[in-house]
Coordinates of C-alpha atoms in Angstrom, one line a residue:
M143 CA -54.1 29.1 35.8
I144 CA -54.2 26.5 33.6
K145 CA -52.8 28.2 30.5
I146 CA -50.0 29.6 32.3
T147 CA -49.0 26.3 33.6
N148 CA -48.9 24.8 30.2
F149 CA -47.1 27.6 28.9
F150 CA -44.2 27.0 31.4
R151 CA -44.0 23.3 30.9
L152 CA -43.8 23.8 27.3
V153 CA -40.6 26.2 27.9
L154 CA -39.4 23.6 29.9
L155 CA -39.6 21.1 27.3
I156 CA -37.9 23.4 25.0
N157 CA -35.6 24.3 26.9
F158 CA -34.7 20.5 28.1
M159 CA -34.4 19.5 24.2
L160 CA -32.0 22.2 23.3
L161 CA -30.0 21.1 26.6
M162 CA -29.9 17.7 25.1
T163 CA -29.4 18.8 21.5
N164 CA -26.5 20.6 23.1
C165 CA -24.8 17.8 24.7
A166 CA -25.2 15.5 21.7
T167 CA -23.7 18.0 19.4
E168 CA -20.7 18.5 22.2
E169 CA -20.3 14.6 22.3
I170 CA -20.3 14.4 18.3
N171 CA -17.7 17.5 18.5
G172 CA -15.6 15.8 20.8
N173 CA -15.4 12.6 18.8
S174 CA -14.8 14.4 15.6
S175 CA -12.3 16.4 17.2
T176 CA -10.0 13.3 18.1
L177 CA -10.6 11.7 14.9
S178 CA -9.6 14.9 12.7
K179 CA -6.5 15.4 15.4
S180 CA -5.7 11.9 14.3
N181 CA -6.4 12.2 10.7
S182 CA -4.3 15.5 10.9
E183 CA -1.2 14.3 11.9
V184 CA -1.1 11.0 9.7
R185 CA -2.3 13.1 6.6
K186 CA 0.7 15.4 7.0
W187 CA 3.2 12.5 7.7
Y188 CA 1.5 10.3 4.8
D189 CA 2.0 13.4 2.4
A190 CA 5.8 13.9 3.6
H191 CA 6.7 9.9 3.5
K192 CA 4.8 8.1 0.9
S193 CA 7.3 8.8 -1.9
D194 CA 9.6 6.6 0.6
Y195 CA 8.0 3.5 -0.3
N196 CA 8.3 1.7 -3.5
A197 CA 5.3 -0.9 -3.0
P198 CA 3.1 -1.5 -6.2
I199 CA -0.4 -0.5 -4.3
L200 CA 0.4 2.9 -3.6
K201 CA 0.9 3.2 -7.9
Y202 CA -3.0 2.5 -7.6
V203 CA -4.6 4.4 -4.3
E204 CA -7.4 6.2 -5.5
D205 CA -9.7 7.9 -3.3
L206 CA -8.0 7.8 -0.1
Q207 CA -11.1 8.3 2.6
W208 CA -9.9 10.2 5.2
D209 CA -13.2 11.0 6.5
K210 CA -14.1 7.4 6.7
A211 CA -10.9 6.8 9.1
I212 CA -11.5 4.2 11.5
V213 CA -9.2 4.7 14.8
S214 CA -8.9 2.1 17.4
D215 CA -6.8 1.6 20.4
G216 CA -5.4 -1.5 21.9
N217 CA -2.3 -3.1 23.3
I218 CA -0.3 -2.1 20.5
G219 CA -1.2 1.7 20.8
E220 CA -3.4 3.6 18.1
V221 CA -4.0 2.2 14.8
I222 CA -5.7 4.6 12.0
E223 CA -7.0 2.6 9.3
V224 CA -8.0 4.8 6.1
P225 CA -10.2 2.8 3.4
F226 CA -9.6 3.7 -0.2
K227 CA -10.3 2.5 -3.8
L228 CA -8.4 1.5 -6.6
N229 CA -8.3 4.0 -9.7
G230 CA -9.7 3.0 -12.9
S231 CA -11.4 -0.7 -13.4
I232 CA -8.4 -2.4 -11.6
G233 CA -9.5 -5.0 -9.3
T234 CA -7.6 -7.6 -7.1
S235 CA -7.4 -11.4 -6.9
N236 CA -5.1 -14.6 -6.7
K237 CA -4.1 -15.6 -10.4
N238 CA -7.2 -18.1 -10.4
G239 CA -9.8 -15.5 -9.9
T240 CA -11.1 -17.3 -6.3
L241 CA -11.1 -14.2 -4.1
F242 CA -13.7 -11.9 -4.4
N243 CA -15.2 -9.0 -2.7
A244 CA -11.9 -7.0 -1.8
H245 CA -11.7 -4.3 0.6
H246 CA -8.4 -2.0 0.9
R247 CA -7.1 -0.1 3.4
L248 CA -4.1 1.6 4.5
M249 CA -2.9 1.0 8.2
F250 CA -1.0 3.2 10.0
V251 CA 0.7 2.1 13.6
K252 CA 2.4 4.8 16.0
D253 CA 6.0 4.4 16.2
K254 CA 7.2 7.3 17.8
V255 CA 5.8 10.5 18.4
H256 CA 4.1 11.8 15.1
Q257 CA 5.9 8.9 13.6
Y258 CA 4.2 6.1 12.0
K259 CA 4.6 2.4 10.1
L260 CA 2.7 2.2 7.1
Y261 CA 0.5 -1.4 6.0
Y262 CA -1.8 -2.2 3.1
V263 CA -4.5 -4.2 4.9
Q264 CA -6.4 -6.1 2.2
I265 CA -9.6 -8.2 3.3
F266 CA -11.2 -10.8 0.9
S267 CA -14.7 -12.0 2.0
S268 CA -16.5 -15.0 1.0
K269 CA -19.9 -13.2 1.6
E270 CA -20.8 -10.5 -1.2
N271 CA -22.9 -8.3 1.6
A272 CA -20.2 -8.2 4.3
Q273 CA -20.0 -5.2 6.4
M274 CA -16.0 -4.8 5.7
S275 CA -16.1 -0.9 5.7
D276 CA -18.0 -0.8 9.3
K277 CA -15.9 1.1 12.1
D278 CA -16.6 -1.8 14.0
F279 CA -14.1 -4.0 11.7
N280 CA -10.8 -2.9 12.6
Y281 CA -7.4 -4.0 13.7
Y282 CA -8.7 -5.0 17.3
I283 CA -12.3 -6.2 16.1
I284 CA -13.3 -9.0 13.9
Q285 CA -17.2 -9.3 13.5
N286 CA -18.5 -12.5 14.4
G287 CA -19.9 -13.6 11.5
F288 CA -16.9 -12.9 8.8
D289 CA -15.8 -15.6 6.6
G290 CA -12.7 -14.5 4.4
K291 CA -8.8 -13.6 4.6
V292 CA -7.1 -10.5 5.9
Y293 CA -3.8 -9.6 4.4
V294 CA -1.2 -7.1 6.2
Q295 CA 1.6 -6.1 4.2
D296 CA 4.3 -4.2 5.4
L297 CA 5.3 -1.5 3.2
S298 CA 8.6 -0.7 4.1
N299 CA 9.8 -4.4 3.0
T300 CA 6.3 -5.8 1.3
I301 CA 6.5 -8.6 3.7
T302 CA 2.8 -9.9 3.8
R303 CA 1.1 -11.9 6.3
K304 CA -2.2 -13.7 5.9
V305 CA -5.1 -14.9 8.6
D306 CA -8.1 -16.6 7.9
F307 CA -11.2 -16.4 9.7
I308 CA -14.4 -18.5 9.7
N309 CA -17.3 -17.2 11.4
G310 CA -15.3 -14.4 12.8
V311 CA -13.0 -17.0 14.5
E312 CA -9.2 -17.2 13.3
V313 CA -8.3 -20.4 12.1
K314 CA -5.2 -21.8 13.4
P315 CA -4.5 -25.4 12.3
S316 CA -2.3 -28.0 14.1
I317 CA 1.2 -27.5 13.4
T318 CA 1.7 -30.9 12.9
S319 CA -1.4 -31.1 10.4
K320 CA 0.0 -29.4 7.7
T321 CA 1.4 -30.5 4.6
D322 CA 4.1 -29.3 2.5
A323 CA 1.9 -28.1 -0.5
E324 CA 0.3 -25.4 2.1
F325 CA 3.5 -24.0 2.4
E326 CA 3.7 -23.0 -1.4
P327 CA 3.7 -19.3 -1.9
F328 CA 0.3 -17.5 -2.2
C329 CA 0.3 -15.1 -4.8
V330 CA -2.1 -11.7 -4.9
Y331 CA -2.2 -9.8 -8.2
L332 CA -3.7 -6.3 -9.5
G333 CA -6.0 -7.1 -12.5
Y334 CA -9.2 -6.9 -14.2
W335 CA -12.5 -8.7 -13.9
Y336 CA -14.5 -9.4 -16.5
E337 CA -18.3 -10.0 -16.8
D338 CA -17.9 -13.4 -17.5
G339 CA -16.2 -13.5 -14.0
H340 CA -12.9 -14.4 -15.4
F341 CA -9.8 -12.3 -13.9
E342 CA -7.0 -11.7 -15.8
P343 CA -3.8 -10.8 -13.9
I344 CA -1.4 -7.8 -14.9
E345 CA 0.6 -6.8 -12.1
L346 CA 2.1 -9.0 -8.9
L347 CA 1.2 -7.1 -5.6
Y348 CA 2.5 -9.9 -3.2
C349 CA 3.3 -13.6 -2.2
T350 CA 2.6 -15.2 0.9
V351 CA 2.3 -18.2 2.7
Y352 CA -0.1 -19.7 4.8
D353 CA 0.7 -17.7 7.9
I354 CA -1.4 -18.1 11.5
D355 CA 0.1 -15.6 13.9
E356 CA 3.2 -13.8 13.4
N357 CA 3.5 -11.6 16.3
M358 CA 6.7 -9.6 15.8
P359 CA 7.6 -7.5 14.3
Y360 CA 4.4 -7.5 12.1
P361 CA 1.2 -6.9 13.3
V362 CA -1.5 -9.5 11.9
Y363 CA -5.3 -8.6 11.3
A364 CA -6.6 -11.0 14.1
G365 CA -8.5 -9.2 16.5
G366 CA -5.6 -7.5 18.9
G367 CA -7.2 -7.1 21.8
T368 CA -8.1 -10.6 22.5
G369 CA -4.8 -12.5 21.7
G370 CA -4.5 -12.0 18.0
A371 CA -2.5 -9.4 16.2
G372 CA -1.3 -7.6 18.7
G373 CA -2.2 -10.2 21.6
G374 CA -0.9 -13.5 19.9
T375 CA -0.6 -15.3 23.0
N376 CA -2.2 -18.8 23.4
T377 CA -3.9 -17.6 26.7
P378 CA -5.6 -14.0 25.6
G379 CA -7.0 -11.6 28.2
Y380 CA -4.0 -12.1 30.8
A381 CA -2.7 -8.9 32.0
A382 CA 0.5 -8.8 33.9
V383 CA 0.8 -9.5 37.7
P384 CA 3.7 -8.1 40.1
I385 CA 6.3 -10.4 40.7
T386 CA 7.9 -10.1 43.9
T387 CA 9.5 -13.2 44.6
Q388 CA 12.0 -15.9 43.1
E389 CA 9.7 -19.0 44.0
Q390 CA 6.3 -16.7 42.6
F391 CA 8.5 -16.2 39.4
E392 CA 9.4 -19.7 38.8
D393 CA 5.8 -21.0 39.5
L394 CA 4.3 -18.4 37.3
V395 CA 6.9 -19.7 34.2
N396 CA 6.5 -23.7 35.1
G397 CA 2.6 -23.0 35.2
T398 CA 2.5 -21.8 31.8
D399 CA 1.8 -24.0 28.7
A400 CA 4.8 -23.6 27.0
V401 CA 3.7 -26.1 24.0
G402 CA 4.8 -24.3 20.8
Y403 CA 2.0 -23.2 18.5
D404 CA 1.6 -21.0 15.4
I405 CA 4.2 -21.7 12.8
T406 CA 5.2 -19.5 9.9
L407 CA 7.1 -19.8 7.1
E408 CA 9.1 -17.7 4.4
L409 CA 10.7 -19.0 1.2
L410 CA 13.6 -17.1 0.3
G411 CA 15.5 -18.9 -2.8
N412 CA 17.5 -21.7 -1.2
T413 CA 16.8 -20.2 2.2
R414 CA 13.9 -20.8 4.5
L415 CA 12.5 -19.1 7.7
S416 CA 10.3 -20.9 10.2
A417 CA 9.3 -19.2 13.1
I418 CA 7.1 -20.8 16.4
N419 CA 5.7 -19.2 19.3
S420 CA 5.6 -20.5 23.0
N421 CA 4.2 -18.5 26.0
V422 CA 6.7 -18.4 29.1
L423 CA 4.3 -16.1 31.3
P424 CA 0.5 -16.0 30.7
W425 CA 1.0 -12.7 29.5
A426 CA 4.3 -12.8 27.6
W427 CA 5.4 -15.1 25.0
V428 CA 8.7 -16.0 22.5
Q429 CA 8.9 -16.5 18.9
Y430 CA 11.8 -18.4 18.0
V431 CA 12.7 -17.9 14.3
V432 CA 14.9 -20.8 12.5
K433 CA 16.7 -20.1 9.4
T434 CA 17.7 -22.8 7.1
E435 CA 19.5 -23.3 4.2
K436 CA 19.3 -25.9 1.4
V437 CA 22.6 -27.9 0.8
G438 CA 22.0 -30.8 -1.7
T439 CA 18.8 -32.4 -0.7
N440 CA 18.6 -31.4 2.7
W441 CA 18.1 -28.4 4.6
Q442 CA 20.5 -27.3 7.5
V443 CA 19.9 -25.0 10.5
I444 CA 22.1 -22.2 10.0
D445 CA 20.9 -19.5 12.5
L446 CA 18.3 -19.2 15.5
H447 CA 17.1 -16.0 17.1
S448 CA 14.4 -15.4 19.6
V449 CA 12.1 -12.3 20.6
L450 CA 9.9 -11.8 23.5
N451 CA 6.6 -10.5 23.0
G452 CA 3.6 -9.7 24.4
N453 CA 3.0 -7.4 28.2
V454 CA 7.0 -7.0 28.3
T455 CA 6.8 -4.3 30.7
N456 CA 9.4 -5.2 33.5
L457 CA 10.9 -8.3 31.2
K458 CA 14.1 -9.1 29.7
W459 CA 15.0 -12.1 27.5
E460 CA 18.4 -13.0 26.6
Q461 CA 19.0 -16.0 24.3
V462 CA 22.4 -17.5 25.8
D463 CA 23.1 -20.3 23.1
Y464 CA 21.7 -23.0 20.9
G465 CA 23.1 -26.4 19.8
V466 CA 22.4 -28.4 16.7
Q467 CA 22.0 -31.9 16.4
V468 CA 21.2 -34.0 13.4
N469 CA 19.5 -37.2 13.3
T470 CA 20.1 -38.5 9.8
A471 CA 18.1 -41.6 10.4
T472 CA 14.9 -39.8 11.2
N473 CA 15.6 -36.6 9.1
I474 CA 15.0 -34.4 11.9
T475 CA 17.5 -31.8 13.1
Y476 CA 17.3 -31.0 17.0
I477 CA 17.6 -27.5 18.4
H478 CA 18.6 -27.1 21.8
V479 CA 17.9 -23.2 23.0
I480 CA 19.2 -22.1 26.3
A481 CA 17.9 -18.7 27.3
T482 CA 17.3 -16.5 30.5
L483 CA 14.1 -14.8 31.4
T484 CA 14.4 -11.7 33.8
S485 CA 11.7 -10.1 35.9
I486 CA 12.3 -6.6 37.1
V487 CA 10.7 -6.3 40.5
P488 CA 9.6 -2.9 42.2
M489 CA 11.2 -3.7 45.5
P490 CA 14.7 -3.9 46.4
I491 CA 15.8 -7.8 46.7
G492 CA 19.0 -8.0 45.2
P493 CA 21.5 -6.7 42.4
N494 CA 19.7 -4.3 40.3
N495 CA 16.5 -5.6 41.6
E496 CA 16.4 -8.2 39.2
L497 CA 14.7 -12.3 39.4
A498 CA 16.1 -14.3 36.8
Y499 CA 15.0 -17.7 35.9
N500 CA 16.9 -20.3 33.2
I501 CA 14.7 -21.8 30.2
N502 CA 15.6 -24.4 27.9
Y503 CA 13.6 -25.1 24.8
S504 CA 13.6 -27.8 22.1
I505 CA 12.9 -27.4 18.6
Q506 CA 12.5 -30.2 16.1
V507 CA 13.2 -29.6 12.4
N508 CA 12.3 -31.6 9.2
T509 CA 15.4 -32.0 7.5
K510 CA 14.0 -32.6 4.2
T511 CA 11.7 -29.6 4.2
G512 CA 13.5 -27.2 6.5
R513 CA 10.2 -26.7 8.4
I514 CA 9.5 -26.7 12.3
I515 CA 7.5 -30.2 13.2
Q516 CA 7.5 -30.0 17.3
A517 CA 8.6 -27.4 19.9
D518 CA 8.5 -27.5 23.6
K519 CA 9.9 -26.6 26.7
M520 CA 12.4 -28.8 28.3

């Protein structure tokens, strides 16, 4: 009797192990199936469109590792990153060879059905053993211990953004603490590394400037799920709440810290683009882009436009007008922006079920440098 009992126990144990193995296999196959589907769509699109791009990096792509593709999902949708290596003995660094441990990816962001935007992600780490190829290091997640720089280049126009990290935290200096020297173009090259540690640049990849958080229209690698690349607001983690009354709408806007932050700059010859972001709701913010032109020794404001970002469902933004006043005594140009934020509510309350609130914003630009020095809601 004991032998028969042990026999049945053995049979049950074997069946249980087989069942668990099958379940695990099905789970792995399920994940693989999702990954394979994403890879298949992206590969077809890339093969059909890669000749549309004139980016230098694509000439040196070798061993595009589709089997190691990293798929992540969050507030800008599905992001697919495919690691690759450069052909031959080509490497990358800045001109002085002080950027090390480079990791390269092509990043695909869904634009329309079966259509993608293509970006080049270049990651430099100050730690030689940094696990930059880990699947948990992606657009939405930055590892806690990561020290380094991440560049994201839009391959359709070669505009490049840079984000610095210390111990996995994005570095965001104050907009008033930066010097003009920090806005000089920062360039990365293709080249050769020699045994003595010397780097010889042979071809320019891109130039950028110190950039903290450019939210629209170029994504920036900064942990999109927590207020960085895809989030970008100064108050991460907030979800949109239903707005039902004018009083509630105005209270939300007035209760949101709108002080300007995250300055960016593009140098385009005698033209300069300077941008700053400002929260208008806990889950939405506006980016103001000021265009200046050098006339003599001063920079004159010639244009300003603004874009609403974040969780913009049921929200509309209209820049009504702006005015410019120059104070020659202080070398400050004052810009007064008039705009309207509109919330579309789910219940009938008036024409088109909309609530509107006017927002006045003040931006100060240094006339001698053409860059924003202060900004706030009025």
